[in-house]
Amino acid sequence: MNCARFQVAVHEYYRGTLSAAEHVEVETHAGVCPPCGRLKATCEEIACKEVVGFLPEYLEHELAPARKRLFERHFDICPDCSAYLHAYRSSIALAAEALAEPAEAPPLSEELVRDLVARAKKPKP
Amino acid sequence: MALPPGVVEIDELVLVTELRAGSSAAFERLVRHYGPPMRAAARRLLKNDEDADDALQEAFLAAFRALATFEARSKLATWLHRIAVNAALMKLRAKGSRAQETADVDELMPEFVGLGVFSTPQQRWSELPEDPVVRQELCGSVRAAIDELPEPYRVALVLRDIEELSNEELAEQLGVTVNAAKIRVHRARQALRTLLEPRMEGLA
């Protein structure tokens, strides 16, 4: 296994979708290639499930500095979490854009204005 | 809160003083100036015009009654906006929307296998389209997706990400702990992400 293949296969390795032979190849390659060994070690630092569970805290800068660095290392090497983070952020931005007030909020109908003013003159006890 | 273009800035202090003196002309100015964005905020939560108008009525009555407590150092627009959101939430509660509290979004959450790895590779979304027509159409799909969320999630998302309430304010409004409020918003955003995914992959 070469390094390029390893970088793809390592994620499949943790998903459990590699053949038995490739599974062994990933472990062998990580054992003999220091950069790929470090990549595998980084994958093992924190699970995707945990990263996703704490996305709000990550985005709202509520993580302790060391934990924030751990998340950033994970985003650098994990295409799944990096794509998920991007989509999560895009969803928030799209929601805000889609529900933003129109540039010209339509004026209230004259009838509604009259009702509101009339009721204000006689406030409920 | 943005005011519609063409609406002249008004002197809040003068307006508040006149309102406190019971001027109905001042009240009408208040309604015309601040009413449209307040109604838009109520409509975002209530989703229909009639309920939004009712909430607006309640909001102005509440504002009128609470004028004495208004502190000049806060922005009148912000204060009124918050009152409109409160009125809309009260209306939602009155409509018995809590019946939907049990509705969940489990099937829209990501799935993990083994030691907590995504069960399937995640596709990277394309950048958002710049063409205004495509963008507007996309926003229409986003509104439809938000409307698909079970009400407790839709409301949490709107309050946190559109009305920009803090987690603490949201918790207070929803009557839950801060942690529960944060989880609800997170699940709402994740559910929205899943609902938008087919559309975003189509754009790639």
mmCIF file of C-alpha atoms in Angstrom:
data_model
loop_
_atom_site.group_PDB
_atom_site.id
_atom_site.type_symbol
_atom_site.label_atom_id
_atom_site.label_comp_id
_atom_site.label_asym_id
_atom_site.label_seq_id
_atom_site.Cartn_x
_atom_site.Cartn_y
_atom_site.Cartn_z
ATOM 1 C CA MET A 1 0.000 0.000 0.000
ATOM 2 C CA ASN A 2 1.325 3.470 -0.872
ATOM 3 C CA CYS A 3 0.717 6.678 1.107
ATOM 4 C CA ALA A 4 -1.937 8.036 -1.293
ATOM 5 C CA ARG A 5 -4.020 4.888 -0.979
ATOM 6 C CA PHE A 6 -3.419 4.818 2.776
ATOM 7 C CA GLN A 7 -4.898 8.308 3.223
ATOM 8 C CA VAL A 8 -8.181 7.138 1.711
ATOM 9 C CA ALA A 9 -8.141 3.643 3.157
ATOM 10 C CA VAL A 10 -7.504 4.734 6.739
ATOM 11 C CA HIS A 11 -11.034 6.191 6.978
ATOM 12 C CA GLU A 12 -12.525 3.030 5.494
ATOM 13 C CA TYR A 13 -10.404 1.098 8.004
ATOM 14 C CA TYR A 14 -12.263 2.719 10.901
ATOM 15 C CA ARG A 15 -15.608 2.392 9.116
ATOM 16 C CA GLY A 16 -14.894 -1.340 8.886
ATOM 17 C CA THR A 17 -15.460 -1.476 5.147
ATOM 18 C CA LEU A 18 -12.001 -2.710 4.042
ATOM 19 C CA SER A 19 -11.311 -6.252 2.968
ATOM 20 C CA ALA A 20 -9.368 -8.339 5.479
ATOM 21 C CA ALA A 21 -6.265 -8.054 3.301
ATOM 22 C CA GLU A 22 -6.448 -4.258 3.032
ATOM 23 C CA HIS A 23 -7.143 -4.028 6.753
ATOM 24 C CA VAL A 24 -3.806 -5.733 7.405
ATOM 25 C CA GLU A 25 -2.089 -3.580 4.772
ATOM 26 C CA VAL A 26 -3.226 -0.380 6.512
ATOM 27 C CA GLU A 27 -1.775 -1.606 9.808
ATOM 28 C CA THR A 28 1.459 -2.726 8.175
ATOM 29 C CA HIS A 29 1.907 0.554 6.277
ATOM 30 C CA ALA A 30 1.199 2.640 9.401
ATOM 31 C CA GLY A 31 3.874 0.625 11.199
ATOM 32 C CA VAL A 32 6.613 1.333 8.646
ATOM 33 C CA CYS A 33 5.722 4.855 7.379
ATOM 34 C CA PRO A 34 6.050 7.494 10.135
ATOM 35 C CA PRO A 35 3.821 10.189 8.489
ATOM 36 C CA CYS A 36 1.038 7.656 7.849
ATOM 37 C CA GLY A 37 1.525 6.246 11.330
ATOM 38 C CA ARG A 38 0.983 9.753 12.722
ATOM 39 C CA LEU A 39 -2.126 10.147 10.561
ATOM 40 C CA LYS A 40 -3.541 6.917 11.974
ATOM 41 C CA ALA A 41 -2.696 8.041 15.512
ATOM 42 C CA THR A 42 -4.481 11.361 14.913
ATOM 43 C CA CYS A 43 -7.550 9.469 13.657
ATOM 44 C CA GLU A 44 -7.566 7.637 16.965
ATOM 45 C CA GLU A 45 -7.349 10.758 19.137
ATOM 46 C CA ILE A 46 -11.055 11.521 18.978
ATOM 47 C CA ALA A 47 -14.068 9.860 17.342
ATOM 48 C CA CYS A 48 -16.134 11.597 14.649
ATOM 49 C CA LYS A 49 -19.226 11.021 16.790
ATOM 50 C CA GLU A 50 -17.721 13.061 19.602
ATOM 51 C CA VAL A 51 -16.578 15.836 17.259
ATOM 52 C CA VAL A 52 -20.067 16.108 15.759
ATOM 53 C CA GLY A 53 -21.641 16.065 19.214
ATOM 54 C CA PHE A 54 -19.640 19.121 20.235
ATOM 55 C CA LEU A 55 -19.896 21.175 17.032
ATOM 56 C CA PRO A 56 -21.885 23.978 18.712
ATOM 57 C CA GLU A 57 -19.250 24.329 21.426
ATOM 58 C CA TYR A 58 -16.517 24.305 18.765
ATOM 59 C CA LEU A 59 -18.262 26.970 16.672
ATOM 60 C CA GLU A 60 -19.088 29.107 19.694
ATOM 61 C CA HIS A 61 -15.483 28.983 20.962
ATOM 62 C CA GLU A 62 -16.449 27.242 24.178
ATOM 63 C CA LEU A 63 -13.820 24.501 23.993
ATOM 64 C CA ALA A 64 -10.673 24.647 26.091
ATOM 65 C CA PRO A 65 -7.634 25.506 23.912
ATOM 66 C CA ALA A 66 -6.148 21.984 23.964
ATOM 67 C CA ARG A 67 -9.484 20.445 23.023
ATOM 68 C CA LYS A 68 -9.982 23.009 20.279
ATOM 69 C CA ARG A 69 -6.589 22.037 18.807
ATOM 70 C CA LEU A 70 -7.637 18.386 18.992
ATOM 71 C CA PHE A 71 -10.783 19.201 16.995
ATOM 72 C CA GLU A 72 -8.760 21.181 14.441
ATOM 73 C CA ARG A 73 -6.292 18.337 13.952
ATOM 74 C CA HIS A 74 -9.249 16.049 13.420
ATOM 75 C CA PHE A 75 -10.872 18.365 10.828
ATOM 76 C CA ASP A 76 -7.531 18.533 8.987
ATOM 77 C CA ILE A 77 -7.331 14.787 8.536
ATOM 78 C CA CYS A 78 -10.968 13.649 8.514
ATOM 79 C CA PRO A 79 -12.777 14.413 5.230
ATOM 80 C CA ASP A 80 -16.103 13.275 6.727
ATOM 81 C CA CYS A 81 -16.018 15.662 9.688
ATOM 82 C CA SER A 82 -14.637 18.470 7.561
ATOM 83 C CA ALA A 83 -17.506 18.023 5.049
ATOM 84 C CA TYR A 84 -20.036 17.734 7.882
ATOM 85 C CA LEU A 85 -18.766 20.927 9.538
ATOM 86 C CA HIS A 86 -18.983 22.789 6.227
ATOM 87 C CA ALA A 87 -22.549 21.578 5.609
ATOM 88 C CA TYR A 88 -23.588 22.360 9.213
ATOM 89 C CA ARG A 89 -22.272 25.916 8.912
ATOM 90 C CA SER A 90 -23.891 26.330 5.495
ATOM 91 C CA SER A 91 -27.221 25.153 6.923
ATOM 92 C CA ILE A 92 -27.108 27.795 9.665
ATOM 93 C CA ALA A 93 -26.180 30.504 7.154
ATOM 94 C CA LEU A 94 -28.901 29.414 4.721
ATOM 95 C CA ALA A 95 -31.552 29.336 7.455
ATOM 96 C CA ALA A 96 -30.641 32.882 8.483
ATOM 97 C CA GLU A 97 -30.678 34.047 4.869
ATOM 98 C CA ALA A 98 -33.928 32.287 3.971
ATOM 99 C CA LEU A 99 -35.813 33.696 6.950
ATOM 100 C CA ALA A 100 -34.197 37.132 6.967
ATOM 101 C CA GLU A 101 -36.619 40.000 6.930
ATOM 102 C CA PRO A 102 -37.247 41.161 3.410
ATOM 103 C CA ALA A 103 -35.448 44.405 2.611
ATOM 104 C CA GLU A 104 -38.858 46.026 2.582
ATOM 105 C CA ALA A 105 -41.021 44.540 5.305
ATOM 106 C CA PRO A 106 -44.520 45.092 3.921
ATOM 107 C CA PRO A 107 -46.330 47.906 5.733
ATOM 108 C CA LEU A 108 -49.173 46.935 8.032
ATOM 109 C CA SER A 109 -52.636 47.127 6.541
ATOM 110 C CA GLU A 110 -54.561 50.297 7.400
ATOM 111 C CA GLU A 111 -57.193 48.128 9.065
ATOM 112 C CA LEU A 112 -54.599 46.562 11.360
ATOM 113 C CA VAL A 113 -53.094 49.951 12.209
ATOM 114 C CA ARG A 114 -56.587 51.272 13.068
ATOM 115 C CA ASP A 115 -57.299 48.210 15.251
ATOM 116 C CA LEU A 116 -53.991 48.506 17.063
ATOM 117 C CA VAL A 117 -54.439 52.210 17.752
ATOM 118 C CA ALA A 118 -58.058 51.756 18.845
ATOM 119 C CA ARG A 119 -57.168 48.945 21.240
ATOM 120 C CA ALA A 120 -54.285 50.887 22.731
ATOM 121 C CA LYS A 121 -56.707 53.646 23.683
ATOM 122 C CA LYS A 122 -58.591 51.132 25.805
ATOM 123 C CA PRO A 123 -55.908 48.917 27.273
ATOM 124 C CA LYS A 124 -57.094 45.785 29.054
ATOM 125 C CA PRO A 125 -57.181 46.132 32.831
ATOM 126 C CA MET B 1 -33.514 45.089 13.753
ATOM 127 C CA ALA B 2 -33.427 46.556 10.265
ATOM 128 C CA LEU B 3 -36.069 49.078 9.417
ATOM 129 C CA PRO B 4 -37.606 49.074 5.963
ATOM 130 C CA PRO B 5 -35.923 51.524 3.630
ATOM 131 C CA GLY B 6 -37.817 54.748 3.316
ATOM 132 C CA VAL B 7 -38.843 54.618 6.947
ATOM 133 C CA VAL B 8 -37.487 57.716 8.567
ATOM 134 C CA GLU B 9 -35.419 57.284 11.709
ATOM 135 C CA ILE B 10 -37.364 58.622 14.619
ATOM 136 C CA ASP B 11 -36.215 60.069 17.879
ATOM 137 C CA GLU B 12 -36.931 57.285 20.337
ATOM 138 C CA LEU B 13 -36.698 59.452 23.420
ATOM 139 C CA VAL B 14 -39.211 61.957 22.086
ATOM 140 C CA LEU B 15 -41.510 59.150 20.991
ATOM 141 C CA VAL B 16 -41.357 57.400 24.374
ATOM 142 C CA THR B 17 -42.054 60.650 26.193
ATOM 143 C CA GLU B 18 -45.086 61.300 24.005
ATOM 144 C CA LEU B 19 -46.301 57.732 24.454
ATOM 145 C CA ARG B 20 -46.049 58.001 28.199
ATOM 146 C CA ALA B 21 -48.113 61.178 27.999
ATOM 147 C CA GLY B 22 -50.805 59.099 26.266
ATOM 148 C CA SER B 23 -50.524 60.572 22.769
ATOM 149 C CA SER B 24 -52.430 58.443 20.270
ATOM 150 C CA ALA B 25 -50.626 60.117 17.380
ATOM 151 C CA ALA B 26 -47.371 58.908 18.923
ATOM 152 C CA PHE B 27 -48.805 55.415 19.274
ATOM 153 C CA GLU B 28 -49.776 55.396 15.624
ATOM 154 C CA ARG B 29 -46.250 56.457 14.679
ATOM 155 C CA LEU B 30 -44.896 53.653 16.856
ATOM 156 C CA VAL B 31 -47.170 51.114 15.158
ATOM 157 C CA ARG B 32 -46.320 52.236 11.621
ATOM 158 C CA HIS B 33 -42.594 52.472 12.278
ATOM 159 C CA TYR B 34 -41.926 49.342 14.325
ATOM 160 C CA GLY B 35 -44.955 47.214 13.418
ATOM 161 C CA PRO B 36 -43.716 45.715 10.113
ATOM 162 C CA PRO B 37 -40.498 44.107 11.424
ATOM 163 C CA MET B 38 -42.294 43.024 14.626
ATOM 164 C CA ARG B 39 -44.985 41.357 12.542
ATOM 165 C CA ALA B 40 -42.341 39.677 10.373
ATOM 166 C CA ALA B 41 -40.695 38.227 13.519
ATOM 167 C CA ALA B 42 -44.049 36.931 14.788
ATOM 168 C CA ARG B 43 -44.869 35.456 11.392
ATOM 169 C CA ARG B 44 -41.566 33.573 11.256
ATOM 170 C CA LEU B 45 -42.581 31.716 14.400
ATOM 171 C CA LEU B 46 -46.308 31.378 13.753
ATOM 172 C CA LYS B 47 -46.228 30.764 10.007
ATOM 173 C CA ASN B 48 -49.570 32.397 9.238
ATOM 174 C CA ASP B 49 -50.806 35.959 8.797
ATOM 175 C CA GLU B 50 -53.820 35.809 11.065
ATOM 176 C CA ASP B 51 -51.843 34.508 14.052
ATOM 177 C CA ALA B 52 -49.076 37.012 13.342
ATOM 178 C CA ASP B 53 -51.613 39.879 13.421
ATOM 179 C CA ASP B 54 -53.033 38.580 16.712
ATOM 180 C CA ALA B 55 -49.552 38.310 18.208
ATOM 181 C CA LEU B 56 -48.772 41.828 17.036
ATOM 182 C CA GLN B 57 -51.907 43.126 18.764
ATOM 183 C CA GLU B 58 -50.868 41.382 21.981
ATOM 184 C CA ALA B 59 -47.323 42.676 21.604
ATOM 185 C CA PHE B 60 -48.375 46.313 21.263
ATOM 186 C CA LEU B 61 -50.759 46.015 24.201
ATOM 187 C CA ALA B 62 -47.987 44.455 26.289
ATOM 188 C CA ALA B 63 -45.576 47.170 25.168
ATOM 189 C CA PHE B 64 -48.110 49.865 26.011
ATOM 190 C CA ARG B 65 -48.635 48.425 29.488
ATOM 191 C CA ALA B 66 -44.895 48.055 30.044
ATOM 192 C CA LEU B 67 -43.868 51.469 28.753
ATOM 193 C CA ALA B 68 -43.179 52.667 32.276
ATOM 194 C CA THR B 69 -40.522 49.959 32.649
ATOM 195 C CA PHE B 70 -38.782 50.777 29.359
ATOM 196 C CA GLU B 71 -35.310 52.053 30.064
ATOM 197 C CA ALA B 72 -34.089 54.737 27.746
ATOM 198 C CA ARG B 73 -30.633 53.193 27.507
ATOM 199 C CA SER B 74 -31.968 50.176 25.598
ATOM 200 C CA LYS B 75 -33.018 50.412 21.956
ATOM 201 C CA LEU B 76 -36.763 50.738 21.522
ATOM 202 C CA ALA B 77 -36.599 48.554 18.381
ATOM 203 C CA THR B 78 -34.825 45.744 20.253
ATOM 204 C CA TRP B 79 -37.216 45.979 23.191
ATOM 205 C CA LEU B 80 -40.270 45.841 20.925
ATOM 206 C CA HIS B 81 -38.793 43.025 18.866
ATOM 207 C CA ARG B 82 -38.352 40.931 22.000
ATOM 208 C CA ILE B 83 -41.923 41.665 23.070
ATOM 209 C CA ALA B 84 -43.176 40.556 19.629
ATOM 210 C CA VAL B 85 -41.207 37.287 19.877
ATOM 211 C CA ASN B 86 -42.633 36.696 23.368
ATOM 212 C CA ALA B 87 -46.167 37.332 22.131
ATOM 213 C CA ALA B 88 -45.661 34.889 19.250
ATOM 214 C CA LEU B 89 -44.331 32.234 21.621
ATOM 215 C CA MET B 90 -47.310 32.705 23.938
ATOM 216 C CA LYS B 91 -49.593 32.279 20.950
ATOM 217 C CA LEU B 92 -47.747 29.084 19.951
ATOM 218 C CA ARG B 93 -48.189 27.705 23.454
ATOM 219 C CA ALA B 94 -51.847 28.664 23.484
ATOM 220 C CA LYS B 95 -52.304 26.746 20.246
ATOM 221 C CA GLY B 96 -51.198 23.631 22.075
ATOM 222 C CA SER B 97 -48.130 23.056 19.991
ATOM 223 C CA ARG B 98 -46.631 21.166 22.897
ATOM 224 C CA ALA B 99 -48.574 18.190 21.611
ATOM 225 C CA GLN B 100 -45.770 17.817 19.119
ATOM 226 C CA GLU B 101 -43.033 17.759 21.739
ATOM 227 C CA THR B 102 -42.740 14.016 21.287
ATOM 228 C CA ALA B 103 -42.067 14.338 17.555
ATOM 229 C CA ASP B 104 -38.429 13.582 17.015
ATOM 230 C CA VAL B 105 -35.752 13.933 14.411
ATOM 231 C CA ASP B 106 -33.806 10.738 15.154
ATOM 232 C CA GLU B 107 -33.981 9.559 11.562
ATOM 233 C CA LEU B 108 -32.341 12.803 10.410
ATOM 234 C CA MET B 109 -29.287 12.444 12.667
ATOM 235 C CA PRO B 110 -25.944 11.204 11.266
ATOM 236 C CA GLU B 111 -25.129 7.553 11.839
ATOM 237 C CA PHE B 112 -21.894 6.281 13.291
ATOM 238 C CA VAL B 113 -20.365 2.826 13.354
ATOM 239 C CA GLY B 114 -17.637 1.047 15.260
ATOM 240 C CA LEU B 115 -15.673 3.427 17.444
ATOM 241 C CA GLY B 116 -17.791 6.409 16.344
ATOM 242 C CA VAL B 117 -16.904 6.862 12.670
ATOM 243 C CA PHE B 118 -19.459 8.119 10.111
ATOM 244 C CA SER B 119 -21.233 5.070 8.711
ATOM 245 C CA THR B 120 -21.022 6.488 5.185
ATOM 246 C CA PRO B 121 -18.589 8.963 3.601
ATOM 247 C CA GLN B 122 -19.849 12.555 3.873
ATOM 248 C CA GLN B 123 -20.109 14.501 0.630
ATOM 249 C CA ARG B 124 -18.697 17.986 0.672
ATOM 250 C CA TRP B 125 -21.365 20.551 -0.241
ATOM 251 C CA SER B 126 -20.697 22.872 -3.117
ATOM 252 C CA GLU B 127 -20.249 26.563 -2.349
ATOM 253 C CA LEU B 128 -23.529 28.465 -2.216
ATOM 254 C CA PRO B 129 -24.686 29.649 -5.633
ATOM 255 C CA GLU B 130 -24.112 33.315 -6.464
ATOM 256 C CA ASP B 131 -26.759 33.581 -9.183
ATOM 257 C CA PRO B 132 -29.570 35.506 -7.414
ATOM 258 C CA VAL B 133 -32.315 33.491 -9.112
ATOM 259 C CA VAL B 134 -30.798 30.144 -8.091
ATOM 260 C CA ARG B 135 -30.075 31.544 -4.652
ATOM 261 C CA GLN B 136 -33.653 32.704 -4.178
ATOM 262 C CA GLU B 137 -34.944 29.333 -5.291
ATOM 263 C CA LEU B 138 -32.560 27.674 -2.828
ATOM 264 C CA CYS B 139 -33.878 29.915 -0.026
ATOM 265 C CA GLY B 140 -37.378 28.718 -0.912
ATOM 266 C CA SER B 141 -36.214 25.108 -0.463
ATOM 267 C CA VAL B 142 -34.594 26.072 2.847
ATOM 268 C CA ARG B 143 -37.856 27.616 4.111
ATOM 269 C CA ALA B 144 -39.724 24.464 3.091
ATOM 270 C CA ALA B 145 -37.139 22.318 4.907
ATOM 271 C CA ILE B 146 -37.400 24.451 8.059
ATOM 272 C CA ASP B 147 -41.186 24.060 7.935
ATOM 273 C CA GLU B 148 -40.712 20.286 7.781
ATOM 274 C CA LEU B 149 -38.975 20.265 11.171
ATOM 275 C CA PRO B 150 -41.163 19.210 14.113
ATOM 276 C CA GLU B 151 -42.340 22.389 15.816
ATOM 277 C CA PRO B 152 -40.118 22.294 18.955
ATOM 278 C CA TYR B 153 -37.054 22.037 16.710
ATOM 279 C CA ARG B 154 -38.247 24.644 14.219
ATOM 280 C CA VAL B 155 -38.951 27.107 17.028
ATOM 281 C CA ALA B 156 -35.576 26.476 18.700
ATOM 282 C CA LEU B 157 -33.760 26.993 15.388
ATOM 283 C CA VAL B 158 -35.617 30.211 14.572
ATOM 284 C CA LEU B 159 -35.066 31.665 18.051
ATOM 285 C CA ARG B 160 -31.371 30.790 18.198
ATOM 286 C CA ASP B 161 -30.173 31.253 14.614
ATOM 287 C CA ILE B 162 -32.539 33.896 13.260
ATOM 288 C CA GLU B 163 -33.690 35.858 16.309
ATOM 289 C CA GLU B 164 -30.215 35.352 17.780
ATOM 290 C CA LEU B 165 -31.296 34.607 21.338
ATOM 291 C CA SER B 166 -28.464 33.391 23.564
ATOM 292 C CA ASN B 167 -28.571 29.792 24.800
ATOM 293 C CA GLU B 168 -29.630 31.113 28.217
ATOM 294 C CA GLU B 169 -32.453 33.241 26.778
ATOM 295 C CA LEU B 170 -33.578 30.327 24.633
ATOM 296 C CA ALA B 171 -33.647 27.991 27.646
ATOM 297 C CA GLU B 172 -35.779 30.491 29.521
ATOM 298 C CA GLN B 173 -38.202 30.877 26.627
ATOM 299 C CA LEU B 174 -38.526 27.129 26.123
ATOM 300 C CA GLY B 175 -38.727 26.370 29.832
ATOM 301 C CA VAL B 176 -35.861 23.868 29.661
ATOM 302 C CA THR B 177 -32.277 23.749 30.956
ATOM 303 C CA VAL B 178 -29.540 25.537 29.017
ATOM 304 C CA ASN B 179 -28.058 22.178 28.087
ATOM 305 C CA ALA B 180 -31.396 20.878 26.793
ATOM 306 C CA ALA B 181 -31.850 24.074 24.761
ATOM 307 C CA LYS B 182 -28.373 23.691 23.215
ATOM 308 C CA ILE B 183 -29.053 20.065 22.326
ATOM 309 C CA ARG B 184 -32.382 20.953 20.733
ATOM 310 C CA VAL B 185 -30.787 23.620 18.529
ATOM 311 C CA HIS B 186 -27.954 21.271 17.555
ATOM 312 C CA ARG B 187 -30.401 18.538 16.580
ATOM 313 C CA ALA B 188 -32.530 21.044 14.654
ATOM 314 C CA ARG B 189 -29.495 22.223 12.649
ATOM 315 C CA GLN B 190 -28.409 18.646 11.982
ATOM 316 C CA ALA B 191 -31.915 17.725 10.855
ATOM 317 C CA LEU B 192 -32.001 20.757 8.565
ATOM 318 C CA ARG B 193 -28.600 19.760 7.146
ATOM 319 C CA THR B 194 -29.940 16.300 6.315
ATOM 320 C CA LEU B 195 -33.104 17.719 4.725
ATOM 321 C CA LEU B 196 -31.035 20.103 2.583
ATOM 322 C CA GLU B 197 -28.478 17.511 1.548
ATOM 323 C CA PRO B 198 -30.226 16.196 -1.606
ATOM 324 C CA ARG B 199 -30.656 19.775 -2.785
ATOM 325 C CA MET B 200 -27.027 20.737 -2.066
ATOM 326 C CA GLU B 201 -25.654 17.677 -3.796
ATOM 327 C CA GLY B 202 -27.782 18.598 -6.798
ATOM 328 C CA LEU B 203 -25.970 21.920 -6.974
ATOM 329 C CA ALA B 204 -22.528 20.364 -6.966
#
